[in-house]
Amino acid sequence: MADLTLLSPAKINLFLKIVSKRSDGYHNLYSLFKTVSLFDRLTINLSKKDRITTTNSEIPCDSSNLALRAAHLFAKNYGKPIPLDIHIEKNIPVEAGLGGGSSNAATVLFGLNELLMRPFSNDQLKEMGSHLGSDVAFFFSKGCALCKEKGDVFQDFDLVDSTEITLVKPHYGLKTPDVYKAFQLQESTSPSLPEIENELNLQKIPFFNDLEKPAFFLKPEMRILKEKIEQSGFKAVLMSGSGSSFICLGEGLLLDSDLWRAKCRFISRSENGWY
Ligand code: C5P
């Protein structure tokens, strides 16, 4: 039966402001999301029954896997079951703030739509994505977007793709709900919304993350790690999303062999294509 292999990119947040706490327990954000050239590789196969396999033993291979939930949601909207064999070659670290699970879910939605001769539009896939997780819809942007509300409402934003970054992650991860729970709005010292808008109008990209403080509160060793990365020569260092990975701009010499790292660059996708 037909099969399809697709790249599933990581995302970073170049700035992340938490605007307010919502009554549904989530937080309203204002954040610049960007896809980068660190990829999982997904193979999907129309099959006789659902099966998911991955190269990372930390990832559940049951219906709690967001990629499988994406397939089920797609089938529900399609109006009939679509049993699938999904294999995920995992390169994006988990609990890293790099959106790996969300990207896998978006990639399954895109891939299934291709396999079934595009029954849904990009906007419909985006809408499905927003029901799976706050970050999923973003992957239906062109790869760079100003995201609002839970992160699922966005407008495309233009950035030069050639920018190179290094991602660095300690051996431990952080759970997104724990980091959001530890966030204290009154302690935020990030720029106001008009200040951010003003910078963007001047073609400047703010570089901050409101979730660093709660992440460093939960894992004090992360503050020390950030300082160490800065001292190794990088021009600027910032935690991505809810951590525990760091985005490093410029060049640095990090000798610590315990750290996972990846060099990558900004990437984008065409209107109806994929990565
Ligand atoms: O939407 P998603 O399942 O990825 O979110 C994981 C958790 O992160 C949520 O359960 C919530 O605790 C937190 N979150 C939040 N506000 C957001 C996005 C995520 O509080 N905008």
Short mmCIF file of C-alpha atoms and ligand atoms in Angstrom, two decimals:
data_model
loop_
_atom_site.label_atom_id
_atom_site.label_comp_id
_atom_site.label_asym_id
_atom_site.label_seq_id
_atom_site.Cartn_x
_atom_site.Cartn_y
_atom_site.Cartn_z
CA MET A 1 0.00 0.00 0.00
CA ALA A 2 1.03 3.62 -0.49
CA ASP A 3 3.54 5.06 1.92
CA LEU A 4 5.03 8.48 2.43
CA THR A 5 8.16 9.72 4.22
CA LEU A 6 8.21 13.31 5.42
CA LEU A 7 10.51 15.50 7.47
CA SER A 8 9.05 16.81 10.72
CA PRO A 9 10.94 19.96 11.80
CA ALA A 10 11.64 21.36 15.26
CA LYS A 11 10.49 24.86 16.22
CA ILE A 12 12.08 27.50 18.41
CA ASN A 13 10.65 30.64 20.01
CA LEU A 14 12.69 33.78 19.31
CA PHE A 15 10.64 35.63 21.89
CA LEU A 16 7.90 34.40 24.15
CA LYS A 17 5.78 36.76 26.21
CA ILE A 18 3.06 35.49 28.52
CA VAL A 19 0.29 38.05 28.32
CA SER A 20 -2.26 36.66 30.77
CA LYS A 21 -3.64 33.57 32.43
CA ARG A 22 -6.84 32.26 30.84
CA SER A 23 -9.91 30.88 32.59
CA ASP A 24 -9.32 27.47 30.89
CA GLY A 25 -5.96 27.14 32.69
CA TYR A 26 -3.89 27.98 29.61
CA HIS A 27 -1.95 31.20 29.07
CA ASN A 28 -2.31 33.82 26.34
CA LEU A 29 1.02 34.25 24.56
CA TYR A 30 2.68 36.59 22.15
CA SER A 31 5.54 34.69 20.59
CA LEU A 32 7.62 34.49 17.42
CA PHE A 33 7.81 30.84 16.35
CA LYS A 34 10.34 29.62 13.76
CA THR A 35 10.97 26.23 12.21
CA VAL A 36 14.60 25.07 12.10
CA SER A 37 16.48 22.36 10.22
CA LEU A 38 16.45 19.76 12.98
CA PHE A 39 14.17 16.99 11.79
CA ASP A 40 12.40 13.84 12.84
CA ARG A 41 11.60 11.61 9.87
CA LEU A 42 8.07 10.21 9.67
CA THR A 43 6.95 7.35 7.47
CA ILE A 44 3.21 6.78 7.19
CA ASN A 45 1.64 3.80 5.53
CA LEU A 46 -2.04 3.11 4.90
CA SER A 47 -2.41 -0.25 6.65
CA LYS A 48 -4.88 -2.80 8.06
CA LYS A 49 -4.57 -1.69 11.68
CA ASP A 50 -2.98 1.14 13.67
CA ARG A 51 0.65 0.71 14.66
CA ILE A 52 3.22 3.25 15.76
CA THR A 53 6.93 2.61 16.19
CA THR A 54 9.74 4.98 17.04
CA THR A 55 13.51 4.97 17.48
CA ASN A 56 13.23 6.65 20.93
CA SER A 57 12.12 4.36 23.76
CA GLU A 58 10.97 7.38 25.86
CA ILE A 59 8.09 7.95 23.45
CA PRO A 60 4.79 6.13 24.07
CA CYS A 61 3.70 3.87 21.21
CA ASP A 62 0.01 3.81 22.13
CA SER A 63 -2.97 6.09 21.53
CA SER A 64 -1.45 8.69 23.91
CA ASN A 65 1.06 9.45 21.14
CA LEU A 66 0.06 12.79 19.59
CA ALA A 67 0.89 11.53 16.08
CA LEU A 68 -1.63 8.71 16.43
CA ARG A 69 -4.19 11.08 17.96
CA ALA A 70 -3.67 13.30 14.90
CA ALA A 71 -4.42 10.33 12.62
CA HIS A 72 -7.60 9.54 14.59
CA LEU A 73 -8.78 13.15 14.44
CA PHE A 74 -8.12 13.25 10.70
CA ALA A 75 -10.12 10.01 10.22
CA LYS A 76 -13.00 11.39 12.30
CA ASN A 77 -13.16 14.48 10.07
CA TYR A 78 -12.77 12.33 6.95
CA GLY A 79 -15.75 10.25 8.02
CA LYS A 80 -14.20 6.78 8.04
CA PRO A 81 -11.41 4.88 9.83
CA ILE A 82 -7.93 5.17 8.26
CA PRO A 83 -5.73 2.49 9.89
CA LEU A 84 -2.12 3.64 9.73
CA ASP A 85 1.38 2.39 10.27
CA ILE A 86 3.47 5.31 11.54
CA HIS A 87 7.22 5.12 12.07
CA ILE A 88 9.02 8.05 13.71
CA GLU A 89 12.79 8.34 13.43
CA LYS A 90 13.30 10.63 16.40
CA ASN A 91 16.08 13.23 16.28
CA ILE A 92 14.34 16.11 18.09
CA PRO A 93 14.89 15.66 21.84
CA VAL A 94 11.78 15.35 24.04
CA GLU A 95 10.89 17.78 26.88
CA ALA A 96 13.12 20.30 25.14
CA GLY A 97 10.74 23.13 24.14
CA LEU A 98 11.36 22.28 20.47
CA GLY A 99 7.81 21.19 19.60
CA GLY A 100 8.80 17.69 18.42
CA GLY A 101 5.52 15.97 19.34
CA SER A 102 3.44 18.83 17.90
CA SER A 103 5.46 18.75 14.70
CA ASN A 104 4.96 14.97 14.38
CA ALA A 105 1.19 15.45 14.77
CA ALA A 106 1.11 18.21 12.14
CA THR A 107 3.22 16.08 9.80
CA VAL A 108 0.76 13.18 10.11
CA LEU A 109 -2.15 15.52 9.28
CA PHE A 110 -0.28 16.88 6.25
CA GLY A 111 0.88 13.43 5.11
CA LEU A 112 -2.53 11.80 5.40
CA ASN A 113 -4.04 14.64 3.43
CA GLU A 114 -1.50 14.00 0.67
CA LEU A 115 -2.06 10.23 0.68
CA LEU A 116 -5.82 10.74 0.36
CA MET A 117 -5.60 13.27 -2.50
CA ARG A 118 -6.04 16.42 -0.38
CA PRO A 119 -9.59 16.22 0.98
CA PHE A 120 -8.82 19.14 3.33
CA SER A 121 -7.41 22.66 2.84
CA ASN A 122 -4.38 23.99 4.74
CA ASP A 123 -6.78 26.00 6.95
CA GLN A 124 -8.80 22.90 7.77
CA LEU A 125 -5.61 21.01 8.72
CA LYS A 126 -4.55 23.98 10.86
CA GLU A 127 -7.94 23.94 12.59
CA MET A 128 -7.60 20.19 13.29
CA GLY A 129 -4.09 20.82 14.61
CA SER A 130 -5.32 23.41 17.10
CA HIS A 131 -7.48 20.72 18.75
CA LEU A 132 -4.44 18.51 19.32
CA GLY A 133 -2.14 20.98 21.09
CA SER A 134 -1.28 24.67 21.29
CA ASP A 135 1.78 24.40 19.00
CA VAL A 136 0.39 22.11 16.28
CA ALA A 137 -1.37 24.77 14.17
CA PHE A 138 1.88 26.76 13.80
CA PHE A 139 3.34 24.02 11.59
CA PHE A 140 0.75 24.99 8.95
CA SER A 141 2.27 28.48 8.73
CA LYS A 142 5.09 29.15 6.27
CA GLY A 143 7.61 28.44 9.05
CA CYS A 144 7.77 31.78 10.82
CA ALA A 145 4.79 33.26 12.60
CA LEU A 146 3.73 35.67 15.29
CA CYS A 147 1.54 33.51 17.50
CA LYS A 148 -1.14 34.75 19.87
CA GLU A 149 -3.70 33.36 22.32
CA LYS A 150 -2.68 29.78 23.26
CA GLY A 151 -0.09 29.92 20.48
CA ASP A 152 -2.58 28.56 17.96
CA VAL A 153 -3.63 31.86 16.34
CA PHE A 154 -0.94 33.24 14.09
CA GLN A 155 0.07 35.52 11.29
CA ASP A 156 2.97 34.71 8.98
CA PHE A 157 6.13 36.75 9.52
CA ASP A 158 9.14 37.14 7.18
CA LEU A 159 12.64 36.27 8.41
CA VAL A 160 15.84 35.46 6.53
CA ASP A 161 16.26 31.67 6.29
CA SER A 162 20.04 31.53 6.23
CA THR A 163 20.43 32.36 9.94
CA GLU A 164 22.41 29.63 11.71
CA ILE A 165 21.95 28.70 15.33
CA THR A 166 23.18 26.02 17.70
CA LEU A 167 20.71 24.21 19.94
CA VAL A 168 22.03 22.91 23.25
CA LYS A 169 20.18 20.72 25.74
CA PRO A 170 21.17 19.27 29.11
CA HIS A 171 20.50 15.56 29.72
CA TYR A 172 17.33 16.38 31.69
CA GLY A 173 14.09 17.78 30.27
CA LEU A 174 11.24 19.93 31.56
CA LYS A 175 7.52 19.18 31.49
CA THR A 176 5.59 22.02 29.84
CA PRO A 177 2.66 22.10 32.33
CA ASP A 178 5.11 22.29 35.29
CA VAL A 179 6.91 25.28 33.78
CA TYR A 180 3.68 27.16 33.03
CA LYS A 181 2.40 26.39 36.54
CA ALA A 182 5.53 27.91 38.11
CA PHE A 183 5.20 31.11 36.04
CA GLN A 184 4.29 34.27 38.05
CA LEU A 185 2.84 37.03 35.85
CA GLN A 186 3.66 39.77 38.39
CA GLU A 187 7.35 38.78 38.26
CA SER A 188 7.65 39.20 34.50
CA THR A 189 10.10 41.92 33.44
CA SER A 190 9.71 41.32 29.71
CA PRO A 191 8.98 44.17 27.23
CA SER A 192 5.36 45.36 26.97
CA LEU A 193 3.29 44.54 23.87
CA PRO A 194 3.71 48.10 22.42
CA GLU A 195 7.49 47.86 23.01
CA ILE A 196 7.62 44.54 21.15
CA GLU A 197 5.50 45.94 18.28
CA ASN A 198 7.77 48.95 18.10
CA GLU A 199 10.90 46.75 17.83
CA LEU A 200 9.27 44.63 15.14
CA ASN A 201 8.32 47.76 13.19
CA LEU A 202 12.00 48.76 13.31
CA GLN A 203 12.89 45.32 11.84
CA LYS A 204 14.43 44.25 15.17
CA ILE A 205 13.63 40.86 16.69
CA PRO A 206 13.33 40.87 20.48
CA PHE A 207 15.07 37.89 22.13
CA PHE A 208 13.56 36.93 25.50
CA ASN A 209 11.48 34.20 27.09
CA ASP A 210 9.11 34.70 30.03
CA LEU A 211 9.34 30.98 30.79
CA GLU A 212 13.06 31.09 31.63
CA LYS A 213 12.41 32.31 35.18
CA PRO A 214 10.00 29.49 36.15
CA ALA A 215 12.21 26.93 34.37
CA PHE A 216 15.28 28.14 36.30
CA PHE A 217 13.21 28.04 39.51
CA LEU A 218 12.37 24.38 38.83
CA LYS A 219 15.90 23.51 37.66
CA PRO A 220 18.41 25.98 39.15
CA GLU A 221 21.23 24.20 37.28
CA MET A 222 19.77 25.63 34.06
CA ARG A 223 20.69 29.18 35.06
CA ILE A 224 24.26 28.04 35.62
CA LEU A 225 24.24 26.20 32.29
CA LYS A 226 23.00 29.32 30.48
CA GLU A 227 25.87 31.36 31.97
CA LYS A 228 28.32 28.66 30.99
CA ILE A 229 27.06 28.65 27.39
CA GLU A 230 27.26 32.47 27.27
CA GLN A 231 30.84 32.36 28.59
CA SER A 232 31.81 29.87 25.89
CA GLY A 233 31.56 32.64 23.31
CA PHE A 234 28.00 32.60 21.91
CA LYS A 235 26.63 36.08 21.17
CA ALA A 236 23.24 35.44 22.82
CA VAL A 237 21.62 32.46 24.53
CA LEU A 238 17.92 31.89 25.23
CA MET A 239 15.80 28.99 26.42
CA SER A 240 13.36 27.75 23.75
CA GLY A 241 9.66 27.37 24.66
CA SER A 242 9.27 25.72 28.06
CA GLY A 243 12.83 24.32 27.94
CA SER A 244 15.10 22.64 28.59
CA SER A 245 16.94 23.43 25.33
CA PHE A 246 18.77 26.68 24.60
CA ILE A 247 18.99 28.61 21.33
CA CYS A 248 22.55 29.90 20.88
CA LEU A 249 23.38 32.67 18.40
CA GLY A 250 26.87 33.13 17.01
CA GLU A 251 29.71 30.70 17.69
CA GLY A 252 30.99 29.21 20.91
CA LEU A 253 33.28 26.48 22.12
CA LEU A 254 31.45 24.20 24.56
CA LEU A 255 33.63 21.45 25.93
CA ASP A 256 31.00 19.75 28.15
CA SER A 257 30.43 16.32 26.60
CA ASP A 258 27.19 15.76 28.61
CA LEU A 259 25.33 18.28 26.48
CA TRP A 260 23.28 17.36 23.42
CA ARG A 261 23.81 19.90 20.63
CA ALA A 262 22.75 20.48 17.04
CA LYS A 263 23.72 23.11 14.51
CA CYS A 264 20.80 24.16 12.35
CA ARG A 265 19.35 27.03 10.39
CA PHE A 266 16.03 28.76 9.90
CA ILE A 267 13.83 27.10 7.28
CA SER A 268 10.43 27.74 5.72
CA ARG A 269 7.88 25.97 3.55
CA SER A 270 5.87 26.95 0.51
CA GLU A 271 2.12 27.53 0.74
CA ASN A 272 0.96 23.96 0.02
CA GLY A 273 4.27 22.10 0.31
CA TRP A 274 6.02 20.61 3.31
CA TYR A 275 9.59 20.66 4.63
O1 C5P B 1 -1.43 22.58 24.32
P1 C5P B 1 -0.43 21.66 24.89
O2 C5P B 1 -0.98 20.30 25.21
O3 C5P B 1 0.84 21.57 24.12
O4 C5P B 1 -0.01 22.30 26.28
C1 C5P B 1 0.64 21.59 27.30
C2 C5P B 1 0.46 22.32 28.60
O5 C5P B 1 1.18 23.56 28.59
C3 C5P B 1 -0.97 22.72 28.92
O6 C5P B 1 -1.65 21.68 29.56
C4 C5P B 1 -0.78 23.93 29.82
O7 C5P B 1 -0.48 23.51 31.13
C5 C5P B 1 0.46 24.58 29.26
N1 C5P B 1 0.18 25.68 28.32
C6 C5P B 1 -0.33 26.88 28.78
N2 C5P B 1 -0.58 27.90 27.90
C7 C5P B 1 -0.31 27.76 26.60
C8 C5P B 1 0.22 26.54 26.10
C9 C5P B 1 0.47 25.53 26.99
O8 C5P B 1 -0.58 27.04 29.99
N3 C5P B 1 -0.55 28.77 25.78
#
